[in-house]
Amino acid sequence: MEYATLALAFIYAVLVGRNDGSPLVALAIRSMHRTSWWPPLVLVAGVVLVPLLGIHSVAETLTALFRGAAGESGAEFPILLLATILTLAFSTKMGIPTSITLALVGGSAGAQFAHGVLDGARIGRVLVLAAAGPLVAMLLAALLSKLQAVWVGHNLPRSIRWQQTTGLVATAVAYGANDGQKLLAVFAVLFGMSVSAGSSNLGIIAIIVVCFVAGAIWGMRRSAHALRHGVLHPRSHQVASTLWASAGAVLLGSAMAAPMSMTQSITGGLIGSLPRQEWRRVRWDQSRRVAVAWLWTLPVAAISGWLLTLLSLAIASS
């Protein structure tokens, strides 16, 4: 394996930890007042243990996209990683909201188009279900908030602490069953393994853990700032319903083998956790960042994947 390809995969894995892991950890630490080691430990355990238990349908979907993008020889797989990384790096530099999941799907679509083998049905299904994630989370959070008000009675503080703790565990399981599997999918393709074999390979597990934790630590300060100035400054009971709602939405996606963004689902859950009369508390300019991420990331990643793949094919044929 070329060292450059491995380096790209490492950079990609660290970016996943930064973009996905650090926001989830920051939300848990801020709302639960736990020691800093507990939430990341639970999240990493979900990323590693859930696929190990045989739950990896989302990774199977992603590997099918990746292998279509890599061509018959698989030589263009580094191009997909490069297109994803460049899209994320440029977006971050310009302060434009983005999504790793959307960058991967967009880059895969562009690369497949360059190869003339666009799997439009699979890509369309993935995008439709991914777009439904935040909406489903919003509806679930609204329902859970109503049930919460009826159920907790006079034991509100104790009940909320219990809901937050179990909600974080549910979120970690959901992330490991869905959004976190983009790590497993990349390294399984990179090392020429099946997803099932990759999920139990100690080398792959070690790489995922180290890179994911490094990225999460790297992004903690940025995520803490984003949480303070994000879509909503949540109260404790709203965090609890948001965690459970986003976990439920993402697990539904997992049942349909569709990759979903956990952070976007959390945004939807936060909005849904508010009663309608309190919607004035929502920072709508921040909530629109989800739509901007879609409108920007997909076409930019697709164009990057298409152009870089065409360039790679031209170089290979010359």
PDB file of C-alpha atoms in Angstrom, residues 80-242:
ATOM      1  CA  LEU A  80     -12.052   9.953  -3.439  1.00  0.00           C
ATOM      2  CA  LEU A  81     -10.290  10.535  -0.121  1.00  0.00           C
ATOM      3  CA  LEU A  82      -8.442  13.527  -1.562  1.00  0.00           C
ATOM      4  CA  ALA A  83     -11.661  15.037  -2.965  1.00  0.00           C
ATOM      5  CA  THR A  84     -13.353  14.626   0.429  1.00  0.00           C
ATOM      6  CA  ILE A  85     -10.444  16.138   2.351  1.00  0.00           C
ATOM      7  CA  LEU A  86     -10.057  19.077  -0.030  1.00  0.00           C
ATOM      8  CA  THR A  87     -13.787  19.832   0.153  1.00  0.00           C
ATOM      9  CA  LEU A  88     -13.736  19.788   3.956  1.00  0.00           C
ATOM     10  CA  ALA A  89     -10.508  21.789   4.220  1.00  0.00           C
ATOM     11  CA  PHE A  90     -11.658  24.484   1.802  1.00  0.00           C
ATOM     12  CA  SER A  91     -15.080  24.735   3.463  1.00  0.00           C
ATOM     13  CA  THR A  92     -13.535  25.043   6.928  1.00  0.00           C
ATOM     14  CA  LYS A  93     -11.071  27.667   5.715  1.00  0.00           C
ATOM     15  CA  MET A  94     -13.889  29.718   4.203  1.00  0.00           C
ATOM     16  CA  GLY A  95     -16.129  29.268   7.249  1.00  0.00           C
ATOM     17  CA  ILE A  96     -18.790  27.420   5.211  1.00  0.00           C
ATOM     18  CA  PRO A  97     -20.732  24.649   6.998  1.00  0.00           C
ATOM     19  CA  THR A  98     -20.054  21.193   5.620  1.00  0.00           C
ATOM     20  CA  SER A  99     -20.590  17.486   6.277  1.00  0.00           C
ATOM     21  CA  ILE A 100     -18.214  14.555   5.904  1.00  0.00           C
ATOM     22  CA  THR A 101     -21.046  12.189   4.990  1.00  0.00           C
ATOM     23  CA  LEU A 102     -22.249  14.514   2.234  1.00  0.00           C
ATOM     24  CA  ALA A 103     -18.673  15.037   1.031  1.00  0.00           C
ATOM     25  CA  LEU A 104     -18.172  11.269   0.748  1.00  0.00           C
ATOM     26  CA  VAL A 105     -21.444  10.709  -1.104  1.00  0.00           C
ATOM     27  CA  GLY A 106     -20.857  13.696  -3.391  1.00  0.00           C
ATOM     28  CA  GLY A 107     -17.266  12.695  -4.105  1.00  0.00           C
ATOM     29  CA  SER A 108     -18.346   9.118  -4.812  1.00  0.00           C
ATOM     30  CA  ALA A 109     -21.032  10.317  -7.210  1.00  0.00           C
ATOM     31  CA  GLY A 110     -18.563  12.531  -9.086  1.00  0.00           C
ATOM     32  CA  ALA A 111     -15.965   9.774  -9.343  1.00  0.00           C
ATOM     33  CA  GLN A 112     -18.552   7.233 -10.477  1.00  0.00           C
ATOM     34  CA  PHE A 113     -19.757   9.668 -13.139  1.00  0.00           C
ATOM     35  CA  ALA A 114     -16.188  10.034 -14.400  1.00  0.00           C
ATOM     36  CA  HIS A 115     -16.003   6.238 -14.713  1.00  0.00           C
ATOM     37  CA  GLY A 116     -19.388   6.143 -16.489  1.00  0.00           C
ATOM     38  CA  VAL A 117     -20.933   3.848 -13.863  1.00  0.00           C
ATOM     39  CA  LEU A 118     -23.098   6.216 -11.803  1.00  0.00           C
ATOM     40  CA  ASP A 119     -25.222   4.263  -9.302  1.00  0.00           C
ATOM     41  CA  GLY A 120     -27.998   6.860  -9.319  1.00  0.00           C
ATOM     42  CA  ALA A 121     -30.604   4.723  -7.555  1.00  0.00           C
ATOM     43  CA  ARG A 122     -28.376   3.967  -4.566  1.00  0.00           C
ATOM     44  CA  ILE A 123     -27.071   7.533  -4.291  1.00  0.00           C
ATOM     45  CA  GLY A 124     -30.569   9.003  -4.597  1.00  0.00           C
ATOM     46  CA  ARG A 125     -31.913   6.700  -1.885  1.00  0.00           C
ATOM     47  CA  VAL A 126     -29.013   7.565   0.417  1.00  0.00           C
ATOM     48  CA  LEU A 127     -29.548  11.304  -0.036  1.00  0.00           C
ATOM     49  CA  VAL A 128     -33.321  11.165   0.478  1.00  0.00           C
ATOM     50  CA  LEU A 129     -33.006   9.198   3.704  1.00  0.00           C
ATOM     51  CA  ALA A 130     -30.121  11.349   4.940  1.00  0.00           C
ATOM     52  CA  ALA A 131     -32.185  14.495   4.358  1.00  0.00           C
ATOM     53  CA  ALA A 132     -35.018  12.968   6.392  1.00  0.00           C
ATOM     54  CA  GLY A 133     -32.758  12.476   9.436  1.00  0.00           C
ATOM     55  CA  PRO A 134     -32.974  15.983  10.957  1.00  0.00           C
ATOM     56  CA  LEU A 135     -36.728  16.143  10.294  1.00  0.00           C
ATOM     57  CA  VAL A 136     -37.365  12.783  11.951  1.00  0.00           C
ATOM     58  CA  ALA A 137     -35.207  13.828  14.914  1.00  0.00           C
ATOM     59  CA  MET A 138     -37.184  17.063  15.241  1.00  0.00           C
ATOM     60  CA  LEU A 139     -40.503  15.199  15.328  1.00  0.00           C
ATOM     61  CA  LEU A 140     -39.204  12.614  17.804  1.00  0.00           C
ATOM     62  CA  ALA A 141     -37.822  15.338  20.088  1.00  0.00           C
ATOM     63  CA  ALA A 142     -41.181  17.147  20.080  1.00  0.00           C
ATOM     64  CA  LEU A 143     -42.931  13.917  21.040  1.00  0.00           C
ATOM     65  CA  LEU A 144     -40.371  13.027  23.718  1.00  0.00           C
ATOM     66  CA  SER A 145     -40.572  16.503  25.237  1.00  0.00           C
ATOM     67  CA  LYS A 146     -44.337  16.116  25.667  1.00  0.00           C
ATOM     68  CA  LEU A 147     -43.944  12.670  27.218  1.00  0.00           C
ATOM     69  CA  GLN A 148     -41.142  13.982  29.409  1.00  0.00           C
ATOM     70  CA  ALA A 149     -43.358  16.692  30.885  1.00  0.00           C
ATOM     71  CA  VAL A 150     -46.022  14.115  31.786  1.00  0.00           C
ATOM     72  CA  TRP A 151     -43.704  11.384  33.028  1.00  0.00           C
ATOM     73  CA  VAL A 152     -41.122  13.081  35.242  1.00  0.00           C
ATOM     74  CA  GLY A 153     -43.563  14.545  37.762  1.00  0.00           C
ATOM     75  CA  HIS A 154     -41.788  15.734  40.889  1.00  0.00           C
ATOM     76  CA  ASN A 155     -38.577  13.810  40.223  1.00  0.00           C
ATOM     77  CA  LEU A 156     -37.397  16.136  37.466  1.00  0.00           C
ATOM     78  CA  PRO A 157     -33.690  16.569  38.415  1.00  0.00           C
ATOM     79  CA  ARG A 158     -33.085  12.879  39.055  1.00  0.00           C
ATOM     80  CA  SER A 159     -35.063  11.826  35.999  1.00  0.00           C
ATOM     81  CA  ILE A 160     -33.240  14.266  33.720  1.00  0.00           C
ATOM     82  CA  ARG A 161     -29.829  13.024  34.871  1.00  0.00           C
ATOM     83  CA  TRP A 162     -30.907   9.454  34.143  1.00  0.00           C
ATOM     84  CA  GLN A 163     -32.274  10.437  30.732  1.00  0.00           C
ATOM     85  CA  GLN A 164     -29.063  12.274  29.833  1.00  0.00           C
ATOM     86  CA  THR A 165     -26.857   9.350  30.824  1.00  0.00           C
ATOM     87  CA  THR A 166     -28.907   6.758  28.956  1.00  0.00           C
ATOM     88  CA  GLY A 167     -29.376   9.210  26.074  1.00  0.00           C
ATOM     89  CA  LEU A 168     -25.608   9.532  25.650  1.00  0.00           C
ATOM     90  CA  VAL A 169     -25.277   5.734  25.571  1.00  0.00           C
ATOM     91  CA  ALA A 170     -28.076   5.553  22.974  1.00  0.00           C
ATOM     92  CA  THR A 171     -26.361   8.263  20.924  1.00  0.00           C
ATOM     93  CA  ALA A 172     -23.057   6.373  21.034  1.00  0.00           C
ATOM     94  CA  VAL A 173     -24.777   3.165  19.902  1.00  0.00           C
ATOM     95  CA  ALA A 174     -26.583   5.007  17.100  1.00  0.00           C
ATOM     96  CA  TYR A 175     -23.397   6.722  15.966  1.00  0.00           C
ATOM     97  CA  GLY A 176     -21.549   3.385  15.968  1.00  0.00           C
ATOM     98  CA  ALA A 177     -24.378   1.826  13.962  1.00  0.00           C
ATOM     99  CA  ASN A 178     -24.500   4.579  11.381  1.00  0.00           C
ATOM    100  CA  ASP A 179     -22.455   7.760  11.001  1.00  0.00           C
ATOM    101  CA  GLY A 180     -19.332   6.327  12.636  1.00  0.00           C
ATOM    102  CA  GLN A 181     -19.220   3.474  10.126  1.00  0.00           C
ATOM    103  CA  LYS A 182     -17.749   5.726   7.481  1.00  0.00           C
ATOM    104  CA  LEU A 183     -14.452   5.092   9.290  1.00  0.00           C
ATOM    105  CA  LEU A 184     -14.827   1.325   9.064  1.00  0.00           C
ATOM    106  CA  ALA A 185     -15.909   1.513   5.406  1.00  0.00           C
ATOM    107  CA  VAL A 186     -12.860   3.537   4.356  1.00  0.00           C
ATOM    108  CA  PHE A 187     -10.309   1.300   6.080  1.00  0.00           C
ATOM    109  CA  ALA A 188     -12.027  -1.911   4.961  1.00  0.00           C
ATOM    110  CA  VAL A 189     -11.752  -0.764   1.325  1.00  0.00           C
ATOM    111  CA  LEU A 190      -8.234   0.549   1.879  1.00  0.00           C
ATOM    112  CA  PHE A 191      -6.944  -2.785   3.221  1.00  0.00           C
ATOM    113  CA  GLY A 192      -8.985  -4.884   0.765  1.00  0.00           C
ATOM    114  CA  MET A 193     -11.152  -6.498   3.448  1.00  0.00           C
ATOM    115  CA  SER A 194     -14.828  -7.140   3.843  1.00  0.00           C
ATOM    116  CA  VAL A 195     -16.618  -4.915   6.323  1.00  0.00           C
ATOM    117  CA  SER A 196     -17.157  -7.881   8.632  1.00  0.00           C
ATOM    118  CA  ALA A 197     -13.456  -8.746   8.645  1.00  0.00           C
ATOM    119  CA  GLY A 198     -12.457  -5.108   9.084  1.00  0.00           C
ATOM    120  CA  SER A 199     -14.716  -4.647  12.100  1.00  0.00           C
ATOM    121  CA  SER A 200     -12.746  -7.273  14.045  1.00  0.00           C
ATOM    122  CA  ASN A 201      -9.271  -6.468  12.722  1.00  0.00           C
ATOM    123  CA  LEU A 202      -7.167  -5.159  15.620  1.00  0.00           C
ATOM    124  CA  GLY A 203      -5.027  -2.994  13.361  1.00  0.00           C
ATOM    125  CA  ILE A 204      -8.034  -1.218  11.875  1.00  0.00           C
ATOM    126  CA  ILE A 205      -9.639  -0.837  15.300  1.00  0.00           C
ATOM    127  CA  ALA A 206      -6.439   0.721  16.672  1.00  0.00           C
ATOM    128  CA  ILE A 207      -6.164   3.176  13.779  1.00  0.00           C
ATOM    129  CA  ILE A 208      -9.818   4.199  14.129  1.00  0.00           C
ATOM    130  CA  VAL A 209      -9.549   4.740  17.891  1.00  0.00           C
ATOM    131  CA  VAL A 210      -6.299   6.737  17.773  1.00  0.00           C
ATOM    132  CA  CYS A 211      -7.323   8.959  14.855  1.00  0.00           C
ATOM    133  CA  PHE A 212     -10.877   9.499  16.091  1.00  0.00           C
ATOM    134  CA  VAL A 213      -9.758  10.449  19.604  1.00  0.00           C
ATOM    135  CA  ALA A 214      -7.030  12.737  18.234  1.00  0.00           C
ATOM    136  CA  GLY A 215      -9.574  14.513  16.045  1.00  0.00           C
ATOM    137  CA  ALA A 216     -12.099  14.812  18.876  1.00  0.00           C
ATOM    138  CA  ILE A 217      -9.488  16.387  21.161  1.00  0.00           C
ATOM    139  CA  TRP A 218      -8.345  18.710  18.366  1.00  0.00           C
ATOM    140  CA  GLY A 219     -11.886  19.985  17.780  1.00  0.00           C
ATOM    141  CA  MET A 220     -13.037  20.355  21.395  1.00  0.00           C
ATOM    142  CA  ARG A 221     -12.408  24.091  21.747  1.00  0.00           C
ATOM    143  CA  ARG A 222     -14.069  24.827  18.417  1.00  0.00           C
ATOM    144  CA  SER A 223     -17.049  22.619  19.303  1.00  0.00           C
ATOM    145  CA  ALA A 224     -17.488  24.173  22.739  1.00  0.00           C
ATOM    146  CA  HIS A 225     -17.592  27.617  21.108  1.00  0.00           C
ATOM    147  CA  ALA A 226     -20.065  26.396  18.461  1.00  0.00           C
ATOM    148  CA  LEU A 227     -22.293  24.938  21.192  1.00  0.00           C
ATOM    149  CA  ARG A 228     -22.446  28.274  23.022  1.00  0.00           C
ATOM    150  CA  HIS A 229     -23.299  30.112  19.823  1.00  0.00           C
ATOM    151  CA  GLY A 230     -25.185  27.382  17.999  1.00  0.00           C
ATOM    152  CA  VAL A 231     -28.800  26.830  17.060  1.00  0.00           C
ATOM    153  CA  LEU A 232     -29.976  26.790  20.676  1.00  0.00           C
ATOM    154  CA  HIS A 233     -28.623  27.143  24.201  1.00  0.00           C
ATOM    155  CA  PRO A 234     -30.338  24.008  25.513  1.00  0.00           C
ATOM    156  CA  ARG A 235     -31.644  23.358  29.005  1.00  0.00           C
ATOM    157  CA  SER A 236     -30.917  20.029  30.684  1.00  0.00           C
ATOM    158  CA  HIS A 237     -34.246  18.412  29.827  1.00  0.00           C
ATOM    159  CA  GLN A 238     -33.916  19.541  26.201  1.00  0.00           C
ATOM    160  CA  VAL A 239     -30.504  17.903  25.916  1.00  0.00           C
ATOM    161  CA  ALA A 240     -31.994  14.643  27.191  1.00  0.00           C
ATOM    162  CA  SER A 241     -34.839  14.596  24.649  1.00  0.00           C
ATOM    163  CA  THR A 242     -32.455  15.702  21.865  1.00  0.00           C
TER     164      THR A 242
END
